[in-house]
PDB file of C-alpha atoms in Angstrom:
ATOM      1  CA  GLY A  22      55.545   2.442   8.458  1.00 45.00           C
ATOM      2  CA  ARG A  23      58.089   0.025   9.696  1.00 36.00           C
ATOM      3  CA  GLN A  24      60.730   2.586   8.225  1.00 38.00           C
ATOM      4  CA  SER A  25      59.320   5.343   9.943  1.00 37.00           C
ATOM      5  CA  ARG A  26      59.451   3.742  13.220  1.00 36.00           C
ATOM      6  CA  VAL A  27      62.985   2.161  13.039  1.00 34.00           C
ATOM      7  CA  GLU A  28      64.261   5.907  12.075  1.00 36.00           C
ATOM      8  CA  SER A  29      61.834   7.332  14.831  1.00 37.00           C
ATOM      9  CA  SER A  30      63.615   4.521  17.470  1.00 38.00           C
ATOM     10  CA  THR A  31      67.004   5.509  16.308  1.00 40.00           C
ATOM     11  CA  ASN A  32      66.446   9.424  16.816  1.00 44.00           C
ATOM     12  CA  ILE A  33      65.168   8.608  20.254  1.00 42.00           C
ATOM     13  CA  ASN A  34      68.164   5.958  21.229  1.00 46.00           C
ATOM     14  CA  SER A  35      70.695   8.895  20.076  1.00 45.00           C
ATOM     15  CA  PHE A  36      68.969  11.465  22.446  1.00 41.00           C
ATOM     16  CA  CYS A  37      69.012   8.887  25.154  1.00 42.00           C
ATOM     17  CA  ARG A  38      72.862   8.142  24.843  1.00 46.00           C
ATOM     18  CA  ILE A  39      73.330  12.032  24.764  1.00 42.00           C
ATOM     19  CA  LEU A  40      71.544  12.036  28.228  1.00 41.00           C
ATOM     20  CA  LYS A  41      73.273   8.992  29.724  1.00 42.00           C
ATOM     21  CA  MET A  42      76.703  10.864  29.182  1.00 41.00           C
ATOM     22  CA  GLN A  43      75.693  13.465  31.583  1.00 44.00           C
ATOM     23  CA  THR A  44      75.467  12.951  35.452  1.00 45.00           C
ATOM     24  CA  ARG A  45      73.037  16.032  35.653  1.00 52.00           C
ATOM     25  CA  CYS A  46      71.531  18.166  33.110  1.00 54.00           C
ATOM     26  CA  ILE A  47      68.731  20.524  31.478  1.00 62.00           C
ATOM     27  CA  VAL A  48      67.476  19.795  27.926  1.00 62.00           C
ATOM     28  CA  LEU A  49      65.387  22.129  26.234  1.00 64.00           C
ATOM     29  CA  ILE A  50      63.542  20.868  23.331  1.00 60.00           C
ATOM     30  CA  ALA A  51      61.388  23.498  21.335  1.00 57.00           C
ATOM     31  CA  ILE A  52      57.945  22.130  20.655  1.00 45.00           C
ATOM     32  CA  THR A  53      55.069  21.862  23.560  1.00 34.00           C
ATOM     33  CA  LEU A  54      55.253  21.029  26.885  1.00 36.00           C
ATOM     34  CA  PHE A  55      57.089  21.538  30.492  1.00 37.00           C
ATOM     35  CA  ALA A  56      58.008  18.756  32.845  1.00 41.00           C
ATOM     36  CA  VAL A  57      60.626  18.499  35.486  1.00 46.00           C
ATOM     37  CA  THR A  58      61.696  14.668  36.739  1.00 49.00           C
ATOM     38  CA  ALA A  59      63.349  14.364  40.076  1.00 49.00           C
ATOM     39  CA  SER A  60      63.670  11.730  42.557  1.00 49.00           C
ATOM     40  CA  ALA A  61      62.353  12.162  46.130  1.00 57.00           C
ATOM     41  CA  ASP A  62      66.055  13.436  47.683  1.00 73.00           C
ATOM     42  CA  GLU A  63      67.970  15.493  44.528  1.00 84.00           C
ATOM     43  CA  LEU A  64      67.108  16.643  41.307  1.00 87.00           C
ATOM     44  CA  LYS A  65      68.640  14.665  38.391  1.00 88.00           C
ATOM     45  CA  ILE A  66      67.384  15.999  34.992  1.00 91.00           C
ATOM     46  CA  VAL A  67      65.057  18.704  33.706  1.00 92.00           C
ATOM     47  CA  ILE A  68      63.404  18.376  30.296  1.00 92.00           C
ATOM     48  CA  GLU A  69      61.780  21.298  29.447  1.00 92.00           C
ATOM     49  CA  THR A  70      59.656  20.779  25.862  1.00 91.00           C
ATOM     50  CA  PHE A  71      57.935  24.218  24.834  1.00 91.00           C
ATOM     51  CA  ARG A  72      56.258  25.661  21.709  1.00 91.00           C
ATOM     52  CA  HIS A  73      57.363  28.948  19.849  1.00 94.00           C
ATOM     53  CA  GLY A  74      56.503  32.189  21.357  1.00 95.00           C
ATOM     54  CA  ALA A  75      54.131  34.546  19.457  1.00 95.00           C
ATOM     55  CA  ARG A  76      54.118  34.439  15.787  1.00 95.00           C
ATOM     56  CA  ALA A  77      52.906  36.175  12.342  1.00 93.00           C
ATOM     57  CA  PRO A  78      49.777  33.988  11.093  1.00 92.00           C
ATOM     58  CA  ILE A  79      50.910  31.525   8.480  1.00 88.00           C
ATOM     59  CA  SER A  80      48.627  32.856   5.689  1.00 85.00           C
ATOM     60  CA  GLU A  81      45.849  35.447   5.556  1.00 85.00           C
ATOM     61  CA  ALA A  82      42.410  33.870   6.523  1.00 84.00           C
ATOM     62  CA  PHE A  83      40.054  36.349   5.902  1.00 79.00           C
ATOM     63  CA  GLU A  84      39.910  39.822   4.452  1.00 74.00           C
ATOM     64  CA  ASP A  85      39.830  42.706   7.188  1.00 67.00           C
ATOM     65  CA  PRO A  86      40.661  46.389   6.411  1.00 61.00           C
ATOM     66  CA  SER A  87      41.795  47.015   9.968  1.00 66.00           C
ATOM     67  CA  GLY A  88      45.587  45.988   9.733  1.00 68.00           C
ATOM     68  CA  ILE A  89      45.539  42.601  11.280  1.00 66.00           C
ATOM     69  CA  MET A  90      47.978  41.129   8.596  1.00 75.00           C
ATOM     70  CA  ASP A  91      50.175  43.973   8.728  1.00 81.00           C
ATOM     71  CA  TYR A  92      53.329  42.010  10.358  1.00 88.00           C
ATOM     72  CA  GLU A  93      57.062  43.488   9.585  1.00 89.00           C
ATOM     73  CA  VAL A  94      58.784  40.019  10.088  1.00 92.00           C
ATOM     74  CA  GLY A  95      56.733  38.431   7.856  1.00 89.00           C
ATOM     75  CA  LEU A  96      53.768  35.569   7.730  1.00 90.00           C
ATOM     76  CA  GLY A  97      54.803  32.811  10.157  1.00 93.00           C
ATOM     77  CA  ASN A  98      57.803  34.194  11.828  1.00 95.00           C
ATOM     78  CA  LEU A  99      58.566  34.974  15.425  1.00 96.00           C
ATOM     79  CA  THR A 100      57.660  38.610  16.486  1.00 96.00           C
ATOM     80  CA  PRO A 101      59.219  40.761  18.816  1.00 96.00           C
ATOM     81  CA  THR A 102      56.202  39.856  21.433  1.00 96.00           C
ATOM     82  CA  GLY A 103      57.178  36.170  20.965  1.00 97.00           C
ATOM     83  CA  MET A 104      60.885  36.920  21.574  1.00 97.00           C
ATOM     84  CA  ARG A 105      60.039  38.873  24.709  1.00 98.00           C
ATOM     85  CA  MET A 106      57.876  35.775  26.021  1.00 97.00           C
ATOM     86  CA  HIS A 107      60.693  33.462  25.709  1.00 97.00           C
ATOM     87  CA  TYR A 108      63.346  36.068  27.051  1.00 98.00           C
ATOM     88  CA  LEU A 109      61.287  35.876  30.258  1.00 98.00           C
ATOM     89  CA  LEU A 110      60.990  32.338  30.359  1.00 97.00           C
ATOM     90  CA  GLY A 111      64.418  32.194  30.295  1.00 97.00           C
ATOM     91  CA  THR A 112      64.868  34.594  33.596  1.00 98.00           C
ATOM     92  CA  GLU A 113      62.567  32.624  35.339  1.00 97.00           C
ATOM     93  CA  LEU A 114      64.553  29.201  33.972  1.00 96.00           C
ATOM     94  CA  ARG A 115      67.988  30.872  35.346  1.00 97.00           C
ATOM     95  CA  LYS A 116      66.423  31.571  38.947  1.00 97.00           C
ATOM     96  CA  ARG A 117      64.857  28.571  39.354  1.00 95.00           C
ATOM     97  CA  PHE A 118      67.703  26.315  38.466  1.00 95.00           C
ATOM     98  CA  VAL A 119      70.805  28.463  38.721  1.00 96.00           C
ATOM     99  CA  ASP A 120      69.670  31.210  41.465  1.00 97.00           C
ATOM    100  CA  ASP A 121      67.589  28.953  43.453  1.00 95.00           C
ATOM    101  CA  THR A 122      69.231  25.475  43.116  1.00 93.00           C
ATOM    102  CA  GLY A 123      72.703  25.768  41.912  1.00 94.00           C
ATOM    103  CA  PHE A 124      71.275  22.840  39.513  1.00 94.00           C
ATOM    104  CA  LEU A 125      72.862  24.748  36.686  1.00 95.00           C
ATOM    105  CA  SER A 126      76.424  26.831  36.561  1.00 96.00           C
ATOM    106  CA  ALA A 127      75.830  30.582  36.274  1.00 97.00           C
ATOM    107  CA  ARG A 128      77.707  30.487  33.211  1.00 97.00           C
ATOM    108  CA  PHE A 129      77.246  27.994  30.111  1.00 97.00           C
ATOM    109  CA  ASP A 130      78.698  24.390  30.744  1.00 96.00           C
ATOM    110  CA  GLN A 131      78.623  22.316  27.575  1.00 93.00           C
ATOM    111  CA  SER A 132      78.154  19.290  29.823  1.00 94.00           C
ATOM    112  CA  GLU A 133      75.164  20.294  31.534  1.00 95.00           C
ATOM    113  CA  ILE A 134      72.781  21.543  28.705  1.00 94.00           C
ATOM    114  CA  TYR A 135      71.617  20.024  25.470  1.00 94.00           C
ATOM    115  CA  VAL A 136      69.208  22.475  23.419  1.00 95.00           C
ATOM    116  CA  ARG A 137      67.379  20.748  20.426  1.00 94.00           C
ATOM    117  CA  SER A 138      64.690  22.533  17.771  1.00 95.00           C
ATOM    118  CA  THR A 139      62.839  21.366  15.031  1.00 92.00           C
ATOM    119  CA  ASP A 140      64.045  23.089  11.657  1.00 93.00           C
ATOM    120  CA  THR A 141      61.858  26.268  11.820  1.00 92.00           C
ATOM    121  CA  ASN A 142      62.679  29.821  11.959  1.00 95.00           C
ATOM    122  CA  ARG A 143      59.980  30.463  14.725  1.00 95.00           C
ATOM    123  CA  THR A 144      61.358  27.859  16.953  1.00 95.00           C
ATOM    124  CA  ILE A 145      64.847  28.279  16.962  1.00 96.00           C
ATOM    125  CA  GLN A 146      64.289  32.014  17.537  1.00 97.00           C
ATOM    126  CA  SER A 147      62.465  31.566  20.427  1.00 97.00           C
ATOM    127  CA  VAL A 148      65.014  29.198  21.759  1.00 97.00           C
ATOM    128  CA  GLU A 149      67.332  31.467  21.088  1.00 97.00           C
ATOM    129  CA  SER A 150      65.785  34.191  22.980  1.00 98.00           C
ATOM    130  CA  GLN A 151      64.989  32.026  25.994  1.00 97.00           C
ATOM    131  CA  LEU A 152      68.558  30.880  26.084  1.00 97.00           C
ATOM    132  CA  MET A 153      69.456  35.038  26.488  1.00 98.00           C
ATOM    133  CA  GLY A 154      67.761  34.917  29.627  1.00 98.00           C
ATOM    134  CA  LEU A 155      69.029  31.614  30.846  1.00 97.00           C
ATOM    135  CA  PHE A 156      72.416  32.984  30.093  1.00 98.00           C
ATOM    136  CA  PRO A 157      72.261  36.878  29.727  1.00 98.00           C
ATOM    137  CA  LEU A 158      74.758  39.395  28.893  1.00 97.00           C
ATOM    138  CA  GLY A 159      77.692  39.573  31.149  1.00 97.00           C
ATOM    139  CA  THR A 160      77.727  35.296  31.491  1.00 97.00           C
ATOM    140  CA  GLY A 161      79.633  34.830  28.235  1.00 97.00           C
ATOM    141  CA  PRO A 162      83.186  34.184  27.789  1.00 97.00           C
ATOM    142  CA  THR A 163      86.240  36.760  28.088  1.00 97.00           C
ATOM    143  CA  LEU A 164      89.766  36.595  26.053  1.00 97.00           C
ATOM    144  CA  LYS A 165      92.853  35.671  28.467  1.00 95.00           C
ATOM    145  CA  ASN A 166      94.573  38.538  27.791  1.00 96.00           C
ATOM    146  CA  VAL A 167      95.167  41.781  25.335  1.00 94.00           C
ATOM    147  CA  ALA A 168      97.813  39.554  23.412  1.00 95.00           C
ATOM    148  CA  VAL A 169      95.420  36.945  22.779  1.00 95.00           C
ATOM    149  CA  ALA A 170      92.671  39.869  21.844  1.00 93.00           C
ATOM    150  CA  ASP A 171      95.378  40.910  19.264  1.00 93.00           C
ATOM    151  CA  LEU A 172      95.488  37.595  17.877  1.00 94.00           C
ATOM    152  CA  ALA A 173      91.726  37.400  17.487  1.00 95.00           C
ATOM    153  CA  VAL A 174      90.753  38.940  14.235  1.00 94.00           C
ATOM    154  CA  PRO A 175      89.958  37.354  11.054  1.00 95.00           C
ATOM    155  CA  PRO A 176      92.268  36.507   7.846  1.00 94.00           C
ATOM    156  CA  MET A 177      91.006  39.609   6.246  1.00 94.00           C
ATOM    157  CA  THR A 178      90.883  42.965   6.711  1.00 95.00           C
ATOM    158  CA  VAL A 179      88.460  44.315   9.301  1.00 95.00           C
ATOM    159  CA  ARG A 180      87.441  48.100   8.889  1.00 95.00           C
ATOM    160  CA  ASP A 181      87.427  50.180  12.157  1.00 95.00           C
ATOM    161  CA  LEU A 182      89.534  47.122  13.817  1.00 94.00           C
ATOM    162  CA  HIS A 183      91.193  49.136  16.332  1.00 93.00           C
ATOM    163  CA  ARG A 184      87.882  50.766  17.161  1.00 95.00           C
ATOM    164  CA  GLN A 185      86.011  47.685  17.868  1.00 95.00           C
ATOM    165  CA  GLN A 186      88.696  45.900  19.743  1.00 95.00           C
ATOM    166  CA  ALA A 187      89.071  48.746  21.812  1.00 95.00           C
ATOM    167  CA  MET A 188      84.985  48.513  22.693  1.00 96.00           C
ATOM    168  CA  LEU A 189      84.914  44.802  23.155  1.00 96.00           C
ATOM    169  CA  GLY A 190      88.236  45.087  25.239  1.00 96.00           C
ATOM    170  CA  LEU A 191      88.504  41.197  26.398  1.00 97.00           C
ATOM    171  CA  ASP A 192      84.728  40.222  25.894  1.00 97.00           C
ATOM    172  CA  ALA A 193      84.973  37.781  23.310  1.00 97.00           C
ATOM    173  CA  LEU A 194      81.698  39.238  22.046  1.00 97.00           C
ATOM    174  CA  PRO A 195      79.855  42.415  22.716  1.00 97.00           C
ATOM    175  CA  GLY A 196      78.288  42.567  26.512  1.00 97.00           C
ATOM    176  CA  GLN A 197      79.836  39.234  27.015  1.00 97.00           C
ATOM    177  CA  TYR A 198      77.267  37.296  24.985  1.00 98.00           C
ATOM    178  CA  GLN A 199      76.669  33.678  25.406  1.00 98.00           C
ATOM    179  CA  PRO A 200      76.153  31.973  22.008  1.00 97.00           C
ATOM    180  CA  VAL A 201      74.581  28.657  23.225  1.00 97.00           C
ATOM    181  CA  PRO A 202      74.397  25.488  20.404  1.00 96.00           C
ATOM    182  CA  VAL A 203      70.939  24.800  19.216  1.00 96.00           C
ATOM    183  CA  ASN A 204      70.469  21.293  17.376  1.00 95.00           C
ATOM    184  CA  THR A 205      68.229  20.937  14.545  1.00 94.00           C
ATOM    185  CA  ILE A 206      67.552  18.237  11.532  1.00 90.00           C
ATOM    186  CA  PRO A 207      66.070  18.452   8.757  1.00 90.00           C
ATOM    187  CA  ARG A 208      61.818  18.448   9.403  1.00 84.00           C
ATOM    188  CA  LEU A 209      61.486  15.647   7.218  1.00 82.00           C
ATOM    189  CA  ASP A 210      64.104  13.307   8.911  1.00 84.00           C
ATOM    190  CA  ASP A 211      63.249  14.383  12.489  1.00 84.00           C
ATOM    191  CA  PHE A 212      60.785  12.030  13.706  1.00 79.00           C
ATOM    192  CA  MET A 213      61.087  12.664  17.370  1.00 79.00           C
ATOM    193  CA  LEU A 214      59.888  16.467  17.393  1.00 81.00           C
ATOM    194  CA  SER A 215      58.406  17.294  13.868  1.00 74.00           C
ATOM    195  CA  SER A 216      54.870  16.746  12.977  1.00 65.00           C
ATOM    196  CA  TRP A 217      55.605  16.917   9.636  1.00 60.00           C
ATOM    197  CA  ALA A 218      57.866  13.872   9.533  1.00 58.00           C
ATOM    198  CA  GLY A 219      56.787  10.575   7.681  1.00 60.00           C
ATOM    199  CA  GLY A 220      53.153   9.523   8.765  1.00 66.00           C
ATOM    200  CA  CYS A 221      51.847   7.023  11.236  1.00 72.00           C
ATOM    201  CA  ALA A 222      49.273   4.759   9.361  1.00 78.00           C
ATOM    202  CA  ARG A 223      47.878   3.769  12.869  1.00 81.00           C
ATOM    203  CA  ILE A 224      47.397   7.467  14.467  1.00 78.00           C
ATOM    204  CA  GLN A 225      45.285   8.140  11.547  1.00 80.00           C
ATOM    205  CA  GLN A 226      43.019   4.859  11.846  1.00 86.00           C
ATOM    206  CA  LEU A 227      42.660   5.499  15.420  1.00 86.00           C
ATOM    207  CA  LYS A 228      41.636   9.492  14.585  1.00 86.00           C
ATOM    208  CA  ASN A 229      39.311   8.294  12.301  1.00 87.00           C
ATOM    209  CA  VAL A 230      37.560   5.890  14.461  1.00 92.00           C
ATOM    210  CA  ALA A 231      37.183   8.538  17.019  1.00 90.00           C
ATOM    211  CA  LEU A 232      35.547  10.739  14.815  1.00 90.00           C
ATOM    212  CA  GLN A 233      32.735   8.723  14.266  1.00 91.00           C
ATOM    213  CA  THR A 234      31.928   8.089  17.933  1.00 94.00           C
ATOM    214  CA  ASP A 235      28.765   9.100  19.202  1.00 95.00           C
ATOM    215  CA  ALA A 236      30.594  11.426  21.945  1.00 93.00           C
ATOM    216  CA  THR A 237      32.428  13.296  18.981  1.00 93.00           C
ATOM    217  CA  LYS A 238      29.412  13.976  16.720  1.00 93.00           C
ATOM    218  CA  ALA A 239      27.903  15.304  19.978  1.00 95.00           C
ATOM    219  CA  TYR A 240      30.816  17.503  20.796  1.00 93.00           C
ATOM    220  CA  LEU A 241      30.572  18.967  17.195  1.00 93.00           C
ATOM    221  CA  GLU A 242      27.142  19.873  17.348  1.00 94.00           C
ATOM    222  CA  GLU A 243      26.800  21.164  20.787  1.00 93.00           C
ATOM    223  CA  HIS A 244      30.300  23.147  21.254  1.00 91.00           C
ATOM    224  CA  VAL A 245      31.624  23.340  17.927  1.00 94.00           C
ATOM    225  CA  TYR A 246      29.201  24.270  15.378  1.00 94.00           C
ATOM    226  CA  PRO A 247      27.828  27.199  17.198  1.00 94.00           C
ATOM    227  CA  LEU A 248      31.106  28.526  17.694  1.00 93.00           C
ATOM    228  CA  LEU A 249      31.730  28.436  13.755  1.00 95.00           C
ATOM    229  CA  LEU A 250      28.866  30.602  13.237  1.00 95.00           C
ATOM    230  CA  GLU A 251      29.652  33.109  15.524  1.00 93.00           C
ATOM    231  CA  LEU A 252      33.269  33.076  13.855  1.00 94.00           C
ATOM    232  CA  SER A 253      31.653  33.522  10.549  1.00 94.00           C
ATOM    233  CA  GLN A 254      29.968  36.228  11.599  1.00 93.00           C
ATOM    234  CA  HIS A 255      33.114  37.984  12.805  1.00 91.00           C
ATOM    235  CA  THR A 256      35.244  37.166   9.730  1.00 91.00           C
ATOM    236  CA  GLY A 257      32.928  36.822   6.899  1.00 91.00           C
ATOM    237  CA  ILE A 258      33.973  33.115   5.851  1.00 93.00           C
ATOM    238  CA  SER A 259      30.774  30.949   5.439  1.00 94.00           C
ATOM    239  CA  VAL A 260      30.150  28.282   8.472  1.00 94.00           C
ATOM    240  CA  GLU A 261      30.369  25.510   5.715  1.00 95.00           C
ATOM    241  CA  GLN A 262      33.949  26.889   4.613  1.00 94.00           C
ATOM    242  CA  LEU A 263      35.163  26.732   8.455  1.00 94.00           C
ATOM    243  CA  LYS A 264      34.088  23.077   8.668  1.00 93.00           C
ATOM    244  CA  ASP A 265      37.526  22.791   6.703  1.00 93.00           C
ATOM    245  CA  PRO A 266      39.898  22.083   9.555  1.00 91.00           C
ATOM    246  CA  GLN A 267      42.466  24.216   7.867  1.00 91.00           C
ATOM    247  CA  VAL A 268      40.366  27.262   7.050  1.00 93.00           C
ATOM    248  CA  MET A 269      39.112  27.110  10.743  1.00 94.00           C
ATOM    249  CA  VAL A 270      42.590  26.762  12.176  1.00 93.00           C
ATOM    250  CA  ASN A 271      44.045  29.502  10.163  1.00 93.00           C
ATOM    251  CA  ALA A 272      41.139  31.807  11.285  1.00 94.00           C
ATOM    252  CA  TYR A 273      42.199  30.942  14.484  1.00 94.00           C
ATOM    253  CA  SER A 274      45.577  31.721  13.965  1.00 93.00           C
ATOM    254  CA  GLU A 275      44.790  35.060  12.297  1.00 92.00           C
ATOM    255  CA  LEU A 276      42.950  36.413  15.696  1.00 94.00           C
ATOM    256  CA  ASN A 277      45.293  34.722  18.222  1.00 94.00           C
ATOM    257  CA  CYS A 278      48.026  36.014  16.320  1.00 94.00           C
ATOM    258  CA  GLY A 279      46.473  39.571  16.174  1.00 92.00           C
ATOM    259  CA  TYR A 280      45.362  39.358  19.696  1.00 94.00           C
ATOM    260  CA  PHE A 281      49.071  38.412  21.134  1.00 93.00           C
ATOM    261  CA  ASN A 282      50.676  41.221  19.111  1.00 93.00           C
ATOM    262  CA  GLY A 283      48.544  43.860  19.705  1.00 92.00           C
ATOM    263  CA  LYS A 284      47.140  44.159  16.175  1.00 90.00           C
ATOM    264  CA  PRO A 285      43.543  45.734  15.739  1.00 88.00           C
ATOM    265  CA  LEU A 286      41.041  42.998  15.947  1.00 89.00           C
ATOM    266  CA  PRO A 287      37.637  42.655  14.169  1.00 89.00           C
ATOM    267  CA  GLU A 288      34.429  44.172  15.816  1.00 87.00           C
ATOM    268  CA  GLY A 289      33.425  41.711  19.085  1.00 89.00           C
ATOM    269  CA  VAL A 290      36.877  39.956  19.108  1.00 92.00           C
ATOM    270  CA  ASP A 291      38.935  40.407  22.386  1.00 93.00           C
ATOM    271  CA  GLY A 292      41.123  37.904  24.246  1.00 93.00           C
ATOM    272  CA  ALA A 293      38.116  36.179  25.854  1.00 94.00           C
ATOM    273  CA  TYR A 294      36.591  35.284  22.676  1.00 94.00           C
ATOM    274  CA  VAL A 295      39.993  34.004  21.351  1.00 94.00           C
ATOM    275  CA  ALA A 296      40.686  31.807  24.252  1.00 95.00           C
ATOM    276  CA  LYS A 297      37.165  30.406  23.697  1.00 94.00           C
ATOM    277  CA  LEU A 298      38.002  29.354  20.238  1.00 94.00           C
ATOM    278  CA  GLN A 299      41.298  27.711  21.209  1.00 94.00           C
ATOM    279  CA  PRO A 300      40.156  24.185  22.061  1.00 93.00           C
ATOM    280  CA  ILE A 301      38.127  24.132  18.947  1.00 93.00           C
ATOM    281  CA  ALA A 302      41.030  24.738  16.959  1.00 93.00           C
ATOM    282  CA  VAL A 303      43.276  22.451  18.839  1.00 90.00           C
ATOM    283  CA  PHE A 304      40.617  19.650  18.271  1.00 91.00           C
ATOM    284  CA  PHE A 305      40.599  20.627  14.400  1.00 90.00           C
ATOM    285  CA  PHE A 306      44.336  20.409  14.209  1.00 85.00           C
ATOM    286  CA  TYR A 307      45.250  17.107  15.856  1.00 79.00           C
ATOM    287  CA  TYR A 308      41.798  15.293  14.900  1.00 77.00           C
ATOM    288  CA  TYR A 309      41.917  15.847  11.141  1.00 71.00           C
TER     289      TYR A 309
END
C-alpha cells in the first residue's frame, strides 16, 4: 500500500545519503546477490549483497531415522559450514579489494565500509564470519601504551585481571580482532531488505496472473510434477502434499541443508539430485 511505499522510499533514501557521504566505499548487505559498479577508469563503489551461509533446516519436513535433522546449532541457525563459507568469501574480498587494488585500507576504516543485515541470527552471523575474512586477526586496534592498558578495565572486579592483561599486551582484543559494526532494523520495518516487511498487493497480483499462463501450466506439468513424484518417493511425503509450496520448500530445505552440512541423506539423494530440485524450490518460494 501507500504507507509501505513511503516507508520503503524513506529507507532507500536514507541508505543513499549514507553512500553520498563517502567518496569511495564498500557496502555489504546480507541478502542475495553480488554486484560491482565501476566507471571505465576508476572503481568508485562496491555493493555486495548475499544470502546467509549453510544453515540448519527451519523445520522438520519428513521423518527420517538417519539423523539428517541432528543439528547442534538449532533449527534455522547458521552452521559451522556456513561460517566457513562466509569466512572464505571474506578472504577473497580482502585479496580483491585490499591486496590487489588497494580500494580498501588494510585496517578497518569506518568511512570506507557500511554493513547492513536483515534482523535474523543466521544473516548476522554470516556477515560477521565474512568480516573476519575481510579484516582478519592481526588487523584490529591496539592500545597506545602500557599506561593506557592499565586504565582499560571496567568499573568492577575482573578475576585474573593481571593474567588477562598480560596475555593481551597492547592488543585491544585477543589476536587484534577487529569488530565491525553490523547495522540492522526489525524485520517488519525493513522494507529495503526483508521479505517479511509489509506486503505489496501489486506484486501478488502479478504473481497470480503469471501462475495462470499457459507457459506456467506447461512448466508445472512437464518439469515440476515429475520431480515431485521423485521427491515423494525419497521422503514419503505424498505428491498432493508436496504441491503445497511450503511443504515442498521445507522438504527441499531439509535435503539441501543436510547435503551441505554432511548429514546422512535418504537413499538415492545426492548433491546432483538436490541441485536438480533447486529451481523448483525457487519457483515455489517466489511465486506462491
